[in-house]
mmCIF file of C-alpha atoms in Angstrom:
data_model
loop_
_atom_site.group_PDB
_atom_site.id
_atom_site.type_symbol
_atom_site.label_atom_id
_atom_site.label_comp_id
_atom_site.label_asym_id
_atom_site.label_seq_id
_atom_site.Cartn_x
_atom_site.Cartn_y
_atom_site.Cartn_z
ATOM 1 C CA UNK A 5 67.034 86.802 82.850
ATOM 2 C CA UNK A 6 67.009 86.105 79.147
ATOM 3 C CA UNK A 7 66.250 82.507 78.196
ATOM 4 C CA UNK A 8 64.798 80.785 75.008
ATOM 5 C CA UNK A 9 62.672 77.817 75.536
ATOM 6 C CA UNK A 10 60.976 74.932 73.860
ATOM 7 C CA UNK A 11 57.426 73.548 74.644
ATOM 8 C CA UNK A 12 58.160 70.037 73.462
ATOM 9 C CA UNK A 13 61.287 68.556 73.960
ATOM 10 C CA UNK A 14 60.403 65.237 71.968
ATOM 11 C CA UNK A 15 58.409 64.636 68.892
ATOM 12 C CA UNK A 16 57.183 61.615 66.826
ATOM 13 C CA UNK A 17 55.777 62.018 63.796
ATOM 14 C CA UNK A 18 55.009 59.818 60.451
ATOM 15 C CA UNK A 19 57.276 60.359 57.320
ATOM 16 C CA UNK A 20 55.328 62.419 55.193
ATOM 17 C CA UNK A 21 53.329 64.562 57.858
ATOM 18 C CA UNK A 22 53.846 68.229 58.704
ATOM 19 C CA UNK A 23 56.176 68.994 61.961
ATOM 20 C CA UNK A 24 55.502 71.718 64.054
ATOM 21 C CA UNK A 25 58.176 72.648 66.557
ATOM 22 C CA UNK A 26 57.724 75.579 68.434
ATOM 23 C CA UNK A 27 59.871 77.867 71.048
ATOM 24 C CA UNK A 28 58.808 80.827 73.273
ATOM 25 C CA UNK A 29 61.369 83.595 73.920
ATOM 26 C CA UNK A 30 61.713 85.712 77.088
ATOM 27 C CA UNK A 31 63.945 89.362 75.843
ATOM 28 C CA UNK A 32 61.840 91.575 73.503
ATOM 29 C CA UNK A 33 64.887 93.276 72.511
ATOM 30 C CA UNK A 34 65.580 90.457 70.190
ATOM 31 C CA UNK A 35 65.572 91.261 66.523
ATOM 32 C CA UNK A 36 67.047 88.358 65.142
ATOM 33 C CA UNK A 37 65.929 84.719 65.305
ATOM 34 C CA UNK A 38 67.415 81.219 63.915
ATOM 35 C CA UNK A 39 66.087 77.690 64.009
ATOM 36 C CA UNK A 40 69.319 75.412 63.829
ATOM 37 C CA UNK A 41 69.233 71.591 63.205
ATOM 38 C CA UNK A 42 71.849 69.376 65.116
ATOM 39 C CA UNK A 43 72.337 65.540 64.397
ATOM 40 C CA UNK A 44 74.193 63.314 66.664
ATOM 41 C CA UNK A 45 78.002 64.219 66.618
ATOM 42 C CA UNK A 46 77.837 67.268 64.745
ATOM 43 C CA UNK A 47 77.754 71.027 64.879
ATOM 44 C CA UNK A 48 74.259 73.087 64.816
ATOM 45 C CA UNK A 49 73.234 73.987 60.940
ATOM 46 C CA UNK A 50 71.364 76.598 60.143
ATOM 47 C CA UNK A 51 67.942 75.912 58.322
ATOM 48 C CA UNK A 52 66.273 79.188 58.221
ATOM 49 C CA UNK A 53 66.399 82.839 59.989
ATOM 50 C CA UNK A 54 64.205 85.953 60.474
ATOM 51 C CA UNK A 55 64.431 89.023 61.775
ATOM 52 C CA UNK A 56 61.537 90.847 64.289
ATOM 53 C CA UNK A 57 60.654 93.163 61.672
ATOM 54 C CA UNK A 58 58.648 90.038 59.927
ATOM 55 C CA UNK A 59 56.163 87.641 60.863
ATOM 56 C CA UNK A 60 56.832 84.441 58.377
ATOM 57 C CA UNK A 61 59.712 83.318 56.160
ATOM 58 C CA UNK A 62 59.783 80.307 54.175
ATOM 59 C CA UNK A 63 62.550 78.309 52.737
ATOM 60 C CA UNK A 64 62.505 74.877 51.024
ATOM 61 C CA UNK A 65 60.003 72.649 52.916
ATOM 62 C CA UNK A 66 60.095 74.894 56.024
ATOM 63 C CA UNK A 67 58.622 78.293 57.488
ATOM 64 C CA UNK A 68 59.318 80.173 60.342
ATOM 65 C CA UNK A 69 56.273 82.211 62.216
ATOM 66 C CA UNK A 70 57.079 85.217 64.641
ATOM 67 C CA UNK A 71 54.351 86.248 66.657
ATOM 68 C CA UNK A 72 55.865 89.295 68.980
ATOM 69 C CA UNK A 73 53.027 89.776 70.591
ATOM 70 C CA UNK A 74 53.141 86.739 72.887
ATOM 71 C CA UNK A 75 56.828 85.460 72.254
ATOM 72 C CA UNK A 76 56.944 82.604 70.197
ATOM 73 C CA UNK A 77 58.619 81.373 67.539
ATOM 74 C CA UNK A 78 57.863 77.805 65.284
ATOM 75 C CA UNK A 79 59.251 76.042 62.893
ATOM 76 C CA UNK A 80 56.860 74.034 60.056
ATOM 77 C CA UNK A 81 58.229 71.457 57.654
ATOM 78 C CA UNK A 82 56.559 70.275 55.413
ATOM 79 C CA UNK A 83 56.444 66.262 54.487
ATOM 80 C CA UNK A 84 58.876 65.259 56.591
ATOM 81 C CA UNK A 85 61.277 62.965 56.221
ATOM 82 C CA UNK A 86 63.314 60.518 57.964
ATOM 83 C CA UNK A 87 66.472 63.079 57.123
ATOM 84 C CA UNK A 88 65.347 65.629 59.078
ATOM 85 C CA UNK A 89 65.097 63.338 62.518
ATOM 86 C CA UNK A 90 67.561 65.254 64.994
ATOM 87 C CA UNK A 91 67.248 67.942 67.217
ATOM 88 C CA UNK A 92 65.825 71.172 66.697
ATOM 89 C CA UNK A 93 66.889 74.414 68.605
ATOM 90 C CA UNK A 94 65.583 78.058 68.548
ATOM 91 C CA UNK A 95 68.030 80.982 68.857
ATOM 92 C CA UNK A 96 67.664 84.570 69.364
ATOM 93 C CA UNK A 97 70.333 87.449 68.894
ATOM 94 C CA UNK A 98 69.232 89.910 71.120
ATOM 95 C CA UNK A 99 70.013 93.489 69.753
ATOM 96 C CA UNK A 100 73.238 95.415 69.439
ATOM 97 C CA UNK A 101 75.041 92.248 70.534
ATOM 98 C CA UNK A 102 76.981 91.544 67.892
ATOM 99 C CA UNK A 103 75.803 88.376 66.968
ATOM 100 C CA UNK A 104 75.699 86.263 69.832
ATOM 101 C CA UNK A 105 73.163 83.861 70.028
ATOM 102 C CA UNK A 106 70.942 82.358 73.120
ATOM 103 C CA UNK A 107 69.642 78.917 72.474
ATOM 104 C CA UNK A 108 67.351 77.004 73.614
ATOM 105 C CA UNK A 109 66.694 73.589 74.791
ATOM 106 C CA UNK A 110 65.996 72.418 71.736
ATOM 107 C CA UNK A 111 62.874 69.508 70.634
ATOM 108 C CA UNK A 112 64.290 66.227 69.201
ATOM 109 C CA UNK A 113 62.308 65.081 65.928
ATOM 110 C CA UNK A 114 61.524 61.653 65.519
ATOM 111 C CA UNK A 115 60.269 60.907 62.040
ATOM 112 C CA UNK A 116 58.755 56.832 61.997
ATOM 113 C CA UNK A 117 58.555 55.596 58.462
ATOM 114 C CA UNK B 2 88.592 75.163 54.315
ATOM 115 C CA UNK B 3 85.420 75.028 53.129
ATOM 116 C CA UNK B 4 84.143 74.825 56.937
ATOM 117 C CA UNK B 5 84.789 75.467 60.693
ATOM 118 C CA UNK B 6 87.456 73.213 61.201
ATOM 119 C CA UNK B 7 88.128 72.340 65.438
ATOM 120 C CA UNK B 8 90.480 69.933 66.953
ATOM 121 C CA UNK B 9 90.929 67.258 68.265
ATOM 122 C CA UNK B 10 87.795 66.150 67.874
ATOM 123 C CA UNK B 11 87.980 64.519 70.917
ATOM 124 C CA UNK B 12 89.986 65.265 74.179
ATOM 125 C CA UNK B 13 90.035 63.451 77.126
ATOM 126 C CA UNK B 14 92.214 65.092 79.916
ATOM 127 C CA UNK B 15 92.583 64.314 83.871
ATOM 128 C CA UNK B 16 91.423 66.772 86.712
ATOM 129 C CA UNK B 17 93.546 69.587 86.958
ATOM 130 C CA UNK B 18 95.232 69.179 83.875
ATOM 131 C CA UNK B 19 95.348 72.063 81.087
ATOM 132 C CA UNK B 20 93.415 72.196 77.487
ATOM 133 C CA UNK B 21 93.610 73.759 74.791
ATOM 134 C CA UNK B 22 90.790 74.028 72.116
ATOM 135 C CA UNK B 23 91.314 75.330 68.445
ATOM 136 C CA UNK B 24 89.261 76.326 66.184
ATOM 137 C CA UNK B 25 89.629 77.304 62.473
ATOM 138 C CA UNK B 26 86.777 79.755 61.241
ATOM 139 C CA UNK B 27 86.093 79.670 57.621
ATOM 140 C CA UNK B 28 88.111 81.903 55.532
ATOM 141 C CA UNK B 29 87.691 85.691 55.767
ATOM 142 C CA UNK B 30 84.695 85.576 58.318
ATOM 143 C CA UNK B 31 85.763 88.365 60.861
ATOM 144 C CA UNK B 32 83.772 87.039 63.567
ATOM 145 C CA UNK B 33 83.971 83.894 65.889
ATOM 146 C CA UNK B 34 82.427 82.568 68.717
ATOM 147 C CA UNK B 35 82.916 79.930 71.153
ATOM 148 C CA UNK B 36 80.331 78.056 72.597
ATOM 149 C CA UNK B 37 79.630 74.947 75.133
ATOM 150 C CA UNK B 38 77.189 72.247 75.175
ATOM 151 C CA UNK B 39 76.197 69.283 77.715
ATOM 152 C CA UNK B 40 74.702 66.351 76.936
ATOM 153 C CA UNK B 41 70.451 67.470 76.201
ATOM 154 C CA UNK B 42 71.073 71.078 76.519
ATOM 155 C CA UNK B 43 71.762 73.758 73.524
ATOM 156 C CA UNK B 44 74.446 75.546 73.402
ATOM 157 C CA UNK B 45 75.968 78.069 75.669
ATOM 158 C CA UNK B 46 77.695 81.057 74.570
ATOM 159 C CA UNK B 47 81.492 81.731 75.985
ATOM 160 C CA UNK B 48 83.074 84.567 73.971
ATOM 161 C CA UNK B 49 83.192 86.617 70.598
ATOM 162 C CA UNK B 50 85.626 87.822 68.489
ATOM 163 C CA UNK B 51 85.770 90.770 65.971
ATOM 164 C CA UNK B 52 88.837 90.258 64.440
ATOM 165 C CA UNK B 53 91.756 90.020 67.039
ATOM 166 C CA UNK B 54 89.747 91.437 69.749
ATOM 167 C CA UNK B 55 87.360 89.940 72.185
ATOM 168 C CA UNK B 56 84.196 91.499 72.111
ATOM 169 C CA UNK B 57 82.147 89.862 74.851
ATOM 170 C CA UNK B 58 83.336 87.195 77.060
ATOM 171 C CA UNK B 59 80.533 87.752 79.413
ATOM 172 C CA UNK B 60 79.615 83.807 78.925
ATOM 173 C CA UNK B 61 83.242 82.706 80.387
ATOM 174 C CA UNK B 62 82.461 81.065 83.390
ATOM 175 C CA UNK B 63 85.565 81.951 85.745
ATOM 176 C CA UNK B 64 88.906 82.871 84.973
ATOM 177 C CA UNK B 65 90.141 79.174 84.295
ATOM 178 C CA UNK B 66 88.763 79.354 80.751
ATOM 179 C CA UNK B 67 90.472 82.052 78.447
ATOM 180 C CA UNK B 68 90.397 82.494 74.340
ATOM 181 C CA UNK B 69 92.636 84.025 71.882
ATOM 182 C CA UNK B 70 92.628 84.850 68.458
ATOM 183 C CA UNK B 71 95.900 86.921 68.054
ATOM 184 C CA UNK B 72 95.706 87.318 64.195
ATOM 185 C CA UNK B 73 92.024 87.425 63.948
ATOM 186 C CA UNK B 74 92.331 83.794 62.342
ATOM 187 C CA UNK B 75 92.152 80.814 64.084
ATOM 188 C CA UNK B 76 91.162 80.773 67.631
ATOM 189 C CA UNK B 77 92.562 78.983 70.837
ATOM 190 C CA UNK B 78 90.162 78.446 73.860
ATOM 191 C CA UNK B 79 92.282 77.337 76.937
ATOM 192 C CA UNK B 80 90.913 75.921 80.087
ATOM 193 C CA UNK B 81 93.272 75.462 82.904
ATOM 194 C CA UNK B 82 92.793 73.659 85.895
ATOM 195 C CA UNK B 83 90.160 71.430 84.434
ATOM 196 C CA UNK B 84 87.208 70.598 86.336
ATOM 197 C CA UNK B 85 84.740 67.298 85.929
ATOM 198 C CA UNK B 86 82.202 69.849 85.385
ATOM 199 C CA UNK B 87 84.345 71.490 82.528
ATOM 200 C CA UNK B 88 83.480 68.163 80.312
ATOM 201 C CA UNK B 89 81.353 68.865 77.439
ATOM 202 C CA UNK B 90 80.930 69.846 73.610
ATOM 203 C CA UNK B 91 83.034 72.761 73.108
ATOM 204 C CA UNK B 92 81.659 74.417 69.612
ATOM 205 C CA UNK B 93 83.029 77.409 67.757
ATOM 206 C CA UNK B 94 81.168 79.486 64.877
ATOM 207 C CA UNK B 95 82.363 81.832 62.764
ATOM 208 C CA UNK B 96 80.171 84.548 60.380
ATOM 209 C CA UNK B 97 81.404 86.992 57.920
ATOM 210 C CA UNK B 98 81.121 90.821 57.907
ATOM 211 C CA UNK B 99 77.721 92.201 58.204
ATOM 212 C CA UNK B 100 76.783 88.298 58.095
ATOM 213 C CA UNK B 101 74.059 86.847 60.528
ATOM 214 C CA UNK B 102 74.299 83.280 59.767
ATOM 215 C CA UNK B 103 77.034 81.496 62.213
ATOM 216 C CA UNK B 104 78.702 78.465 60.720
ATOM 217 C CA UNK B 105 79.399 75.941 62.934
ATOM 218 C CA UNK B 106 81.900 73.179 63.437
ATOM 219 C CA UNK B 107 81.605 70.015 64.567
ATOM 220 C CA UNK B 108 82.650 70.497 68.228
ATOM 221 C CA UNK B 109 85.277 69.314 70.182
ATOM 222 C CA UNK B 110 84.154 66.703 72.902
ATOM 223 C CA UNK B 111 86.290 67.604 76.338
ATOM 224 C CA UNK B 112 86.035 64.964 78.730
ATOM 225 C CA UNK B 113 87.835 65.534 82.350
ATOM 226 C CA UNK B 114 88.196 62.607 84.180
#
């Protein structure tokens, strides 16, 4: 069946380091993918998107990497901070479904100052 | 609103009891989507809406759990018969025409005892 998963599901790293998160996807029909951000008590927020026709997008501080070819999807930010400690979760949109989105597990992000 | 809105934030409820869920998208998205998350896991798609209609509910577990949105506005999800297994997050989205990016709210916390 169709499932999005994460290799990790905790990391620790040191405030000012890089943070690699990654996530491996199962349904090739997916053309859409989102990394979301949840803290404690609140709703998933989006941080950054990209679509199967690309293989890296960058925003502020972070950048997403498609690689088709073997599934997987990361996240990178850059310097992190002890803002961005909560948890992380990969989401696919598989095609011609209107949206809907199948998450994954998600990695929580410890950042130690 | 400037946001997803959802109440009550919190609901606690006994076995067998009846719920009801609402959720106010943000204004003018056409789209909305319910979703449900336990404690470690991401979240799990119910239903969609595209204006007044439901889409897909394939994610509806049984036939206890049933949405409206009868003016393509806000959105009820009702769960009858609660089960202990029913208690979770309850999250609903909402994304404008043509828009990819799902806005989420901060959940409603069902808890069946």
């Amino acid at each position: 069946g169709e499932s999005v998963g994460l290799h990790l599901p905790t990391l620790s790293v040191q405030e000012g380091d890089n943070s690699i998160i990654n996530c491996a996807y199962s349904n090739s029909a997916s053309d859409y993918f989102i990394w979301y951000k949840q803290e404690s008590g609140k709703g998933p927020q989006f941080i950054i998107d990209i679509r199967s026709n690309m293989d890296k997008r960058q925003g502020q501080r972070v950048t997403v990497l498609l690689n088709k070819t073997v599934k997987h999807l990361s996240l990178q930010i850059a310097a992190t901070q002890p803002g961005d400690s909560a948890v992380y979760f990969c989401a696919e949109t598989p095609y011609n479904q209107g949206g809907k989105l199948i998450f994954g597990q998600g990695t929580e992000l410890s950042v130690k100052p | 609103g400037a946001g997803v809105s959802q109440t009550p934030s919190n609901k606690v409820t006994e076995k067998g009891k009846y719920v009801e869920l609402r959720c106010d998208p943000i204004s003018g998205h056409t789209a909305l989507y319910w979703y449900r998350q336990s404690l470690g896991q991401g979240p799990e798609f119910l239903i969609y809406f595209q204006g007044t209609g439901a889409a897909d509910d394939s994610g509806l577990p049984n036939d206890r759990f049933f949405a409206v949105r009868p003016e393509g506005s806000v959105s009820t999800l009702k769960i009858q018969r609660t089960e202990r297994g029913d208690s979770a997050v309850y999250l609903c989205a909402s994304s404008g025409t043509g828009g990819t990016e799902a806005f989420f709210g901060q959940g409603t916390r069902l808890t069946v005892v």
